[in-house]
């Protein structure tokens, strides 16, 4: 009998259709063929975060309600999936359920699976958007909060009634950002909605591919916002690196990037670091932080395959400040300990 060793084999054995979403950096789908290469250990995980792959497996049979696993599995130094953790989880599943992943579990089996070391609970805004995206992809209706969120963003409800707007309703709108009058609603909300709603929208839009028009509007609005709000607007530009670069340049012209802005770039907007000017601004601002902060952030982003060669090249760049040289020296000393 063939031993099941990958999630793809397990879900195929269960006769399930499935989708994969990254849940670590941005909520975004991972192509099934690409995921098979990740599982075969021939490709690194594309969106590592703090040495782990955080992803959701959505699977279903026919038109049934989908089942979802949120998993956090360790990666090795090359960014490849650690097969030991995956094998441990699969073995635990097979012991409890066999290959019938949709069977009813006993209370004892549920408790055992609930405490496994690879479970992952996404942040509320990620979970809301994930639910909205999956519902739309599977042809399901939006949540019950959707209608009121539409009424609020369209101005049919008073601006100060924002507390009745549900995060899931805003996520449903963002997941359908190109439909109906949603583009106009989102453009208007960036100016007119309560600041709490503006922040929530930015936390959702950071996972979406937003339109150039919306990106330009967010970039223009960013300069009018308080410094404590600007990092949220930067994150909302994650899918539009050119506009994100403009936002970073605007802030950097007045001051060094704050810790919150640095975290926004590292966590969501890493693609902007492909641009040499932004990379320089980011690293020089990062070097002004504590050595521990520099080490943690650099170690996290240098593991991202899309920008790893560029960041490693900066370690040998002679055109850098004394502060950045000192921070890089501290990084090397820390890795040698």
PDB file of C-alpha atoms in Angstrom, residues 40-286:
ATOM      1  CA  UNK A  40       7.937  17.855  -3.489  1.00  0.00           C
ATOM      2  CA  UNK A  41      10.653  20.082  -1.952  1.00  0.00           C
ATOM      3  CA  UNK A  42      11.704  21.319  -5.390  1.00  0.00           C
ATOM      4  CA  UNK A  43      10.567  24.921  -4.753  1.00  0.00           C
ATOM      5  CA  UNK A  44      10.862  27.097  -1.644  1.00  0.00           C
ATOM      6  CA  UNK A  45       7.713  28.373  -0.005  1.00  0.00           C
ATOM      7  CA  UNK A  46       7.138  31.733  -1.752  1.00  0.00           C
ATOM      8  CA  UNK A  47       5.858  33.717   1.225  1.00  0.00           C
ATOM      9  CA  UNK A  48       7.761  32.625   4.351  1.00  0.00           C
ATOM     10  CA  UNK A  49       7.170  34.518   7.567  1.00  0.00           C
ATOM     11  CA  UNK A  50       9.361  34.102  10.634  1.00  0.00           C
ATOM     12  CA  UNK A  51      10.706  30.802   9.346  1.00  0.00           C
ATOM     13  CA  UNK A  52       7.295  29.249   8.723  1.00  0.00           C
ATOM     14  CA  UNK A  53       4.733  28.599   6.017  1.00  0.00           C
ATOM     15  CA  UNK A  54       1.307  29.730   7.219  1.00  0.00           C
ATOM     16  CA  UNK A  55      -1.432  28.588   4.864  1.00  0.00           C
ATOM     17  CA  UNK A  56      -5.005  27.401   4.589  1.00  0.00           C
ATOM     18  CA  UNK A  57      -6.145  24.230   2.879  1.00  0.00           C
ATOM     19  CA  UNK A  58      -9.759  24.445   1.698  1.00  0.00           C
ATOM     20  CA  UNK A  59     -11.247  21.163   0.523  1.00  0.00           C
ATOM     21  CA  UNK A  60     -14.665  19.871  -0.407  1.00  0.00           C
ATOM     22  CA  UNK A  61     -16.481  17.137  -2.295  1.00  0.00           C
ATOM     23  CA  UNK A  62     -19.102  18.079  -4.867  1.00  0.00           C
ATOM     24  CA  UNK A  63     -21.161  21.038  -3.595  1.00  0.00           C
ATOM     25  CA  UNK A  64     -20.705  20.319   0.092  1.00  0.00           C
ATOM     26  CA  UNK A  65     -19.672  22.948   2.634  1.00  0.00           C
ATOM     27  CA  UNK A  66     -15.868  23.188   2.508  1.00  0.00           C
ATOM     28  CA  UNK A  67     -13.586  22.057   5.296  1.00  0.00           C
ATOM     29  CA  UNK A  68     -10.645  24.260   6.245  1.00  0.00           C
ATOM     30  CA  UNK A  69      -7.306  23.630   7.918  1.00  0.00           C
ATOM     31  CA  UNK A  70      -5.137  26.548   8.996  1.00  0.00           C
ATOM     32  CA  UNK A  71      -1.578  25.265   9.274  1.00  0.00           C
ATOM     33  CA  UNK A  72       1.778  26.688  10.338  1.00  0.00           C
ATOM     34  CA  UNK A  73       4.675  24.459   9.301  1.00  0.00           C
ATOM     35  CA  UNK A  74       8.410  25.099   9.783  1.00  0.00           C
ATOM     36  CA  UNK A  75      10.753  25.770   6.870  1.00  0.00           C
ATOM     37  CA  UNK A  76      14.422  24.882   6.618  1.00  0.00           C
ATOM     38  CA  UNK A  77      17.248  27.367   5.956  1.00  0.00           C
ATOM     39  CA  UNK A  78      16.610  27.148   2.213  1.00  0.00           C
ATOM     40  CA  UNK A  79      12.944  27.985   2.632  1.00  0.00           C
ATOM     41  CA  UNK A  80      11.838  24.444   1.851  1.00  0.00           C
ATOM     42  CA  UNK A  81       8.981  22.807   3.728  1.00  0.00           C
ATOM     43  CA  UNK A  82      10.178  20.724   6.649  1.00  0.00           C
ATOM     44  CA  UNK A  83       8.771  17.279   5.781  1.00  0.00           C
ATOM     45  CA  UNK A  84       8.929  16.060   9.384  1.00  0.00           C
ATOM     46  CA  UNK A  85       6.254  18.494  10.562  1.00  0.00           C
ATOM     47  CA  UNK A  86       4.006  17.736   7.609  1.00  0.00           C
ATOM     48  CA  UNK A  87       4.404  13.968   8.101  1.00  0.00           C
ATOM     49  CA  UNK A  88       3.581  14.283  11.792  1.00  0.00           C
ATOM     50  CA  UNK A  89       0.358  16.163  11.037  1.00  0.00           C
ATOM     51  CA  UNK A  90      -0.695  13.755   8.263  1.00  0.00           C
ATOM     52  CA  UNK A  91       0.016  10.738  10.471  1.00  0.00           C
ATOM     53  CA  UNK A  92      -2.103  12.243  13.232  1.00  0.00           C
ATOM     54  CA  UNK A  93      -4.949  12.839  10.781  1.00  0.00           C
ATOM     55  CA  UNK A  94      -4.788   9.329   9.353  1.00  0.00           C
ATOM     56  CA  UNK A  95      -4.799   7.826  12.848  1.00  0.00           C
ATOM     57  CA  UNK A  96      -7.941   9.779  13.713  1.00  0.00           C
ATOM     58  CA  UNK A  97      -9.828   9.733  10.431  1.00  0.00           C
ATOM     59  CA  UNK A  98      -8.261   7.391   7.907  1.00  0.00           C
ATOM     60  CA  UNK A  99      -8.761   8.861   4.446  1.00  0.00           C
ATOM     61  CA  UNK A 100     -12.338   9.963   5.157  1.00  0.00           C
ATOM     62  CA  UNK A 101     -11.563  13.567   6.030  1.00  0.00           C
ATOM     63  CA  UNK A 102     -15.242  14.491   6.220  1.00  0.00           C
ATOM     64  CA  UNK A 103     -16.402  11.976   8.787  1.00  0.00           C
ATOM     65  CA  UNK A 104     -17.916  12.955  12.119  1.00  0.00           C
ATOM     66  CA  UNK A 105     -15.295  12.881  14.852  1.00  0.00           C
ATOM     67  CA  UNK A 106     -15.728  11.813  18.444  1.00  0.00           C
ATOM     68  CA  UNK A 107     -15.142  14.436  21.120  1.00  0.00           C
ATOM     69  CA  UNK A 108     -11.819  12.813  22.014  1.00  0.00           C
ATOM     70  CA  UNK A 109     -10.671  12.905  18.370  1.00  0.00           C
ATOM     71  CA  UNK A 110     -11.694  16.550  18.070  1.00  0.00           C
ATOM     72  CA  UNK A 111      -9.733  17.477  21.182  1.00  0.00           C
ATOM     73  CA  UNK A 112      -6.693  15.635  19.915  1.00  0.00           C
ATOM     74  CA  UNK A 113      -6.742  17.393  16.552  1.00  0.00           C
ATOM     75  CA  UNK A 114      -7.479  20.778  18.122  1.00  0.00           C
ATOM     76  CA  UNK A 115      -4.242  20.846  20.128  1.00  0.00           C
ATOM     77  CA  UNK A 116      -1.830  19.743  17.432  1.00  0.00           C
ATOM     78  CA  UNK A 117       1.331  21.920  17.289  1.00  0.00           C
ATOM     79  CA  UNK A 118       0.778  23.027  13.689  1.00  0.00           C
ATOM     80  CA  UNK A 119      -2.524  24.851  14.108  1.00  0.00           C
ATOM     81  CA  UNK A 120      -2.658  28.508  13.131  1.00  0.00           C
ATOM     82  CA  UNK A 121      -5.262  31.132  13.973  1.00  0.00           C
ATOM     83  CA  UNK A 122      -5.228  34.025  11.487  1.00  0.00           C
ATOM     84  CA  UNK A 123      -5.788  37.608  12.628  1.00  0.00           C
ATOM     85  CA  UNK A 124      -9.459  38.726  12.461  1.00  0.00           C
ATOM     86  CA  UNK A 125      -9.012  40.861   9.323  1.00  0.00           C
ATOM     87  CA  UNK A 126      -7.224  38.021   7.510  1.00  0.00           C
ATOM     88  CA  UNK A 127      -9.900  35.553   8.548  1.00  0.00           C
ATOM     89  CA  UNK A 128     -12.692  37.875   7.409  1.00  0.00           C
ATOM     90  CA  UNK A 129     -11.150  38.421   3.985  1.00  0.00           C
ATOM     91  CA  UNK A 130     -10.302  34.748   3.594  1.00  0.00           C
ATOM     92  CA  UNK A 131     -13.925  33.838   4.293  1.00  0.00           C
ATOM     93  CA  UNK A 132     -15.106  36.435   1.763  1.00  0.00           C
ATOM     94  CA  UNK A 133     -12.705  35.237  -0.942  1.00  0.00           C
ATOM     95  CA  UNK A 134     -13.567  31.567  -0.460  1.00  0.00           C
ATOM     96  CA  UNK A 135     -17.291  32.301  -0.480  1.00  0.00           C
ATOM     97  CA  UNK A 136     -16.951  34.185  -3.734  1.00  0.00           C
ATOM     98  CA  UNK A 137     -14.715  31.574  -5.368  1.00  0.00           C
ATOM     99  CA  UNK A 138     -17.131  28.791  -4.480  1.00  0.00           C
ATOM    100  CA  UNK A 139     -20.136  30.773  -5.714  1.00  0.00           C
ATOM    101  CA  UNK A 140     -21.621  31.294  -2.264  1.00  0.00           C
ATOM    102  CA  UNK A 141     -23.503  34.350  -1.052  1.00  0.00           C
ATOM    103  CA  UNK A 142     -21.835  37.120   0.920  1.00  0.00           C
ATOM    104  CA  UNK A 143     -22.352  37.345   4.673  1.00  0.00           C
ATOM    105  CA  UNK A 144     -25.349  38.943   6.370  1.00  0.00           C
ATOM    106  CA  UNK A 145     -23.156  41.978   7.201  1.00  0.00           C
ATOM    107  CA  UNK A 146     -22.577  42.809   3.531  1.00  0.00           C
ATOM    108  CA  UNK A 147     -25.719  44.860   2.910  1.00  0.00           C
ATOM    109  CA  UNK A 148     -25.249  47.230   5.854  1.00  0.00           C
ATOM    110  CA  UNK A 149     -21.568  47.731   4.991  1.00  0.00           C
ATOM    111  CA  UNK A 150     -22.641  48.736   1.468  1.00  0.00           C
ATOM    112  CA  UNK A 151     -25.177  51.180   2.879  1.00  0.00           C
ATOM    113  CA  UNK A 152     -22.538  52.750   5.109  1.00  0.00           C
ATOM    114  CA  UNK A 153     -19.854  53.119   2.430  1.00  0.00           C
ATOM    115  CA  UNK A 154     -22.351  54.509  -0.070  1.00  0.00           C
ATOM    116  CA  UNK A 155     -23.339  57.258   2.387  1.00  0.00           C
ATOM    117  CA  UNK A 156     -26.875  56.004   3.026  1.00  0.00           C
ATOM    118  CA  UNK A 157     -25.999  55.627   6.714  1.00  0.00           C
ATOM    119  CA  UNK A 158     -24.581  58.396   8.874  1.00  0.00           C
ATOM    120  CA  UNK A 159     -20.775  58.512   9.153  1.00  0.00           C
ATOM    121  CA  UNK A 160     -20.944  58.233  12.950  1.00  0.00           C
ATOM    122  CA  UNK A 161     -22.805  54.896  12.755  1.00  0.00           C
ATOM    123  CA  UNK A 162     -19.537  53.108  11.964  1.00  0.00           C
ATOM    124  CA  UNK A 163     -19.658  50.846  15.028  1.00  0.00           C
ATOM    125  CA  UNK A 164     -22.526  48.886  13.458  1.00  0.00           C
ATOM    126  CA  UNK A 165     -20.403  48.084  10.387  1.00  0.00           C
ATOM    127  CA  UNK A 166     -19.089  44.518  10.619  1.00  0.00           C
ATOM    128  CA  UNK A 167     -15.565  43.600   9.587  1.00  0.00           C
ATOM    129  CA  UNK A 168     -16.950  40.662   7.585  1.00  0.00           C
ATOM    130  CA  UNK A 169     -19.222  43.006   5.648  1.00  0.00           C
ATOM    131  CA  UNK A 170     -16.275  45.229   4.699  1.00  0.00           C
ATOM    132  CA  UNK A 171     -14.333  42.114   3.693  1.00  0.00           C
ATOM    133  CA  UNK A 172     -17.200  41.042   1.425  1.00  0.00           C
ATOM    134  CA  UNK A 173     -17.020  44.419  -0.319  1.00  0.00           C
ATOM    135  CA  UNK A 174     -13.226  44.222  -0.731  1.00  0.00           C
ATOM    136  CA  UNK A 175     -13.502  40.699  -2.142  1.00  0.00           C
ATOM    137  CA  UNK A 176     -15.904  42.124  -4.749  1.00  0.00           C
ATOM    138  CA  UNK A 177     -14.045  45.397  -5.225  1.00  0.00           C
ATOM    139  CA  UNK A 178     -14.497  45.506  -8.990  1.00  0.00           C
ATOM    140  CA  UNK A 179     -18.240  44.760  -9.005  1.00  0.00           C
ATOM    141  CA  UNK A 180     -21.300  47.034  -9.112  1.00  0.00           C
ATOM    142  CA  UNK A 181     -20.634  50.436  -7.543  1.00  0.00           C
ATOM    143  CA  UNK A 182     -17.952  49.111  -5.198  1.00  0.00           C
ATOM    144  CA  UNK A 183     -15.030  50.978  -6.866  1.00  0.00           C
ATOM    145  CA  UNK A 184     -16.768  54.322  -6.251  1.00  0.00           C
ATOM    146  CA  UNK A 185     -17.744  53.296  -2.710  1.00  0.00           C
ATOM    147  CA  UNK A 186     -14.146  52.447  -1.807  1.00  0.00           C
ATOM    148  CA  UNK A 187     -12.778  55.654  -3.319  1.00  0.00           C
ATOM    149  CA  UNK A 188     -15.291  57.689  -1.355  1.00  0.00           C
ATOM    150  CA  UNK A 189     -14.736  55.765   1.888  1.00  0.00           C
ATOM    151  CA  UNK A 190     -11.008  56.580   1.929  1.00  0.00           C
ATOM    152  CA  UNK A 191     -12.030  60.237   2.344  1.00  0.00           C
ATOM    153  CA  UNK A 192     -15.399  60.229   4.074  1.00  0.00           C
ATOM    154  CA  UNK A 193     -15.726  57.115   6.258  1.00  0.00           C
ATOM    155  CA  UNK A 194     -14.884  57.199   9.940  1.00  0.00           C
ATOM    156  CA  UNK A 195     -11.161  56.751  10.523  1.00  0.00           C
ATOM    157  CA  UNK A 196     -11.819  53.395  12.181  1.00  0.00           C
ATOM    158  CA  UNK A 197     -13.477  52.189   8.977  1.00  0.00           C
ATOM    159  CA  UNK A 198     -10.680  53.610   6.823  1.00  0.00           C
ATOM    160  CA  UNK A 199      -8.135  51.631   8.868  1.00  0.00           C
ATOM    161  CA  UNK A 200     -10.204  48.447   8.632  1.00  0.00           C
ATOM    162  CA  UNK A 201     -10.489  48.857   4.861  1.00  0.00           C
ATOM    163  CA  UNK A 202      -6.726  49.311   4.552  1.00  0.00           C
ATOM    164  CA  UNK A 203      -6.181  46.132   6.607  1.00  0.00           C
ATOM    165  CA  UNK A 204      -8.382  44.259   4.141  1.00  0.00           C
ATOM    166  CA  UNK A 205      -7.199  45.886   0.916  1.00  0.00           C
ATOM    167  CA  UNK A 206      -3.576  45.034   1.728  1.00  0.00           C
ATOM    168  CA  UNK A 207      -4.433  41.460   0.711  1.00  0.00           C
ATOM    169  CA  UNK A 208      -6.194  42.405  -2.532  1.00  0.00           C
ATOM    170  CA  UNK A 209      -4.990  43.477  -5.957  1.00  0.00           C
ATOM    171  CA  UNK A 210      -6.461  46.964  -5.943  1.00  0.00           C
ATOM    172  CA  UNK A 211      -7.050  49.119  -9.001  1.00  0.00           C
ATOM    173  CA  UNK A 212      -4.504  51.762 -10.048  1.00  0.00           C
ATOM    174  CA  UNK A 213      -7.185  54.414  -9.466  1.00  0.00           C
ATOM    175  CA  UNK A 214      -7.743  53.330  -5.872  1.00  0.00           C
ATOM    176  CA  UNK A 215      -3.986  53.002  -5.299  1.00  0.00           C
ATOM    177  CA  UNK A 216      -3.417  56.548  -6.556  1.00  0.00           C
ATOM    178  CA  UNK A 217      -6.185  57.866  -4.321  1.00  0.00           C
ATOM    179  CA  UNK A 218      -4.765  56.095  -1.254  1.00  0.00           C
ATOM    180  CA  UNK A 219      -1.288  57.447  -2.057  1.00  0.00           C
ATOM    181  CA  UNK A 220      -2.583  61.000  -2.314  1.00  0.00           C
ATOM    182  CA  UNK A 221      -4.601  60.637   0.886  1.00  0.00           C
ATOM    183  CA  UNK A 222      -1.644  59.218   2.819  1.00  0.00           C
ATOM    184  CA  UNK A 223       0.170  62.559   2.943  1.00  0.00           C
ATOM    185  CA  UNK A 224      -2.862  64.077   4.688  1.00  0.00           C
ATOM    186  CA  UNK A 225      -2.960  61.454   7.415  1.00  0.00           C
ATOM    187  CA  UNK A 226      -1.366  61.474  10.856  1.00  0.00           C
ATOM    188  CA  UNK A 227       1.925  59.555  11.115  1.00  0.00           C
ATOM    189  CA  UNK A 228       0.208  56.902  13.244  1.00  0.00           C
ATOM    190  CA  UNK A 229      -2.258  56.201  10.408  1.00  0.00           C
ATOM    191  CA  UNK A 230       0.206  56.260   7.499  1.00  0.00           C
ATOM    192  CA  UNK A 231       1.477  52.659   7.992  1.00  0.00           C
ATOM    193  CA  UNK A 232      -2.055  51.335   7.378  1.00  0.00           C
ATOM    194  CA  UNK A 233      -2.223  53.248   4.095  1.00  0.00           C
ATOM    195  CA  UNK A 234       1.184  51.914   3.065  1.00  0.00           C
ATOM    196  CA  UNK A 235       0.012  48.357   3.683  1.00  0.00           C
ATOM    197  CA  UNK A 236      -3.071  48.947   1.525  1.00  0.00           C
ATOM    198  CA  UNK A 237      -0.697  49.606  -1.412  1.00  0.00           C
ATOM    199  CA  UNK A 238       0.945  46.177  -1.202  1.00  0.00           C
ATOM    200  CA  UNK A 239      -0.378  45.089  -4.604  1.00  0.00           C
ATOM    201  CA  UNK A 240       0.780  48.287  -6.346  1.00  0.00           C
ATOM    202  CA  UNK A 241       4.564  48.607  -5.771  1.00  0.00           C
ATOM    203  CA  UNK A 242       4.908  51.775  -7.863  1.00  0.00           C
ATOM    204  CA  UNK A 243       2.330  53.640  -5.803  1.00  0.00           C
ATOM    205  CA  UNK A 244       3.755  52.139  -2.633  1.00  0.00           C
ATOM    206  CA  UNK A 245       7.179  53.458  -3.655  1.00  0.00           C
ATOM    207  CA  UNK A 246       5.698  56.944  -4.102  1.00  0.00           C
ATOM    208  CA  UNK A 247       4.189  56.765  -0.619  1.00  0.00           C
ATOM    209  CA  UNK A 248       7.497  55.682   0.910  1.00  0.00           C
ATOM    210  CA  UNK A 249       9.343  58.469  -0.906  1.00  0.00           C
ATOM    211  CA  UNK A 250       6.815  61.014   0.366  1.00  0.00           C
ATOM    212  CA  UNK A 251       7.301  59.949   3.975  1.00  0.00           C
ATOM    213  CA  UNK A 252      11.084  59.596   3.662  1.00  0.00           C
ATOM    214  CA  UNK A 253      11.354  63.143   2.302  1.00  0.00           C
ATOM    215  CA  UNK A 254      10.186  64.369   5.704  1.00  0.00           C
ATOM    216  CA  UNK A 255      11.545  61.787   8.144  1.00  0.00           C
ATOM    217  CA  UNK A 256      13.066  58.333   8.492  1.00  0.00           C
ATOM    218  CA  UNK A 257      10.597  55.458   8.295  1.00  0.00           C
ATOM    219  CA  UNK A 258       9.156  54.588  11.703  1.00  0.00           C
ATOM    220  CA  UNK A 259       9.113  51.080  13.124  1.00  0.00           C
ATOM    221  CA  UNK A 260       5.462  50.778  12.116  1.00  0.00           C
ATOM    222  CA  UNK A 261       6.223  51.795   8.513  1.00  0.00           C
ATOM    223  CA  UNK A 262       9.169  49.397   8.402  1.00  0.00           C
ATOM    224  CA  UNK A 263       6.939  46.577   9.633  1.00  0.00           C
ATOM    225  CA  UNK A 264       4.315  47.496   7.029  1.00  0.00           C
ATOM    226  CA  UNK A 265       6.865  47.195   4.224  1.00  0.00           C
ATOM    227  CA  UNK A 266       8.420  44.000   5.578  1.00  0.00           C
ATOM    228  CA  UNK A 267       5.129  42.227   6.260  1.00  0.00           C
ATOM    229  CA  UNK A 268       3.041  43.265   3.241  1.00  0.00           C
ATOM    230  CA  UNK A 269       4.927  45.447   0.761  1.00  0.00           C
ATOM    231  CA  UNK A 270       8.144  43.497   0.279  1.00  0.00           C
ATOM    232  CA  UNK A 271       7.897  43.742  -3.516  1.00  0.00           C
ATOM    233  CA  UNK A 272       8.694  47.454  -3.279  1.00  0.00           C
ATOM    234  CA  UNK A 273      12.158  46.403  -2.091  1.00  0.00           C
ATOM    235  CA  UNK A 274      12.925  45.286  -5.648  1.00  0.00           C
ATOM    236  CA  UNK A 275      13.351  48.996  -6.364  1.00  0.00           C
ATOM    237  CA  UNK A 276      16.834  50.201  -5.410  1.00  0.00           C
ATOM    238  CA  UNK A 277      15.788  53.642  -4.034  1.00  0.00           C
ATOM    239  CA  UNK A 278      13.146  52.117  -1.769  1.00  0.00           C
ATOM    240  CA  UNK A 279      15.522  49.369  -0.695  1.00  0.00           C
ATOM    241  CA  UNK A 280      18.083  51.988   0.321  1.00  0.00           C
ATOM    242  CA  UNK A 281      15.522  54.059   2.250  1.00  0.00           C
ATOM    243  CA  UNK A 282      14.194  50.947   3.979  1.00  0.00           C
ATOM    244  CA  UNK A 283      17.594  49.580   5.037  1.00  0.00           C
ATOM    245  CA  UNK A 284      18.961  52.944   6.135  1.00  0.00           C
ATOM    246  CA  UNK A 285      15.857  53.565   8.275  1.00  0.00           C
ATOM    247  CA  UNK A 286      16.031  50.005   9.601  1.00  0.00           C
TER     248      UNK A 286
END
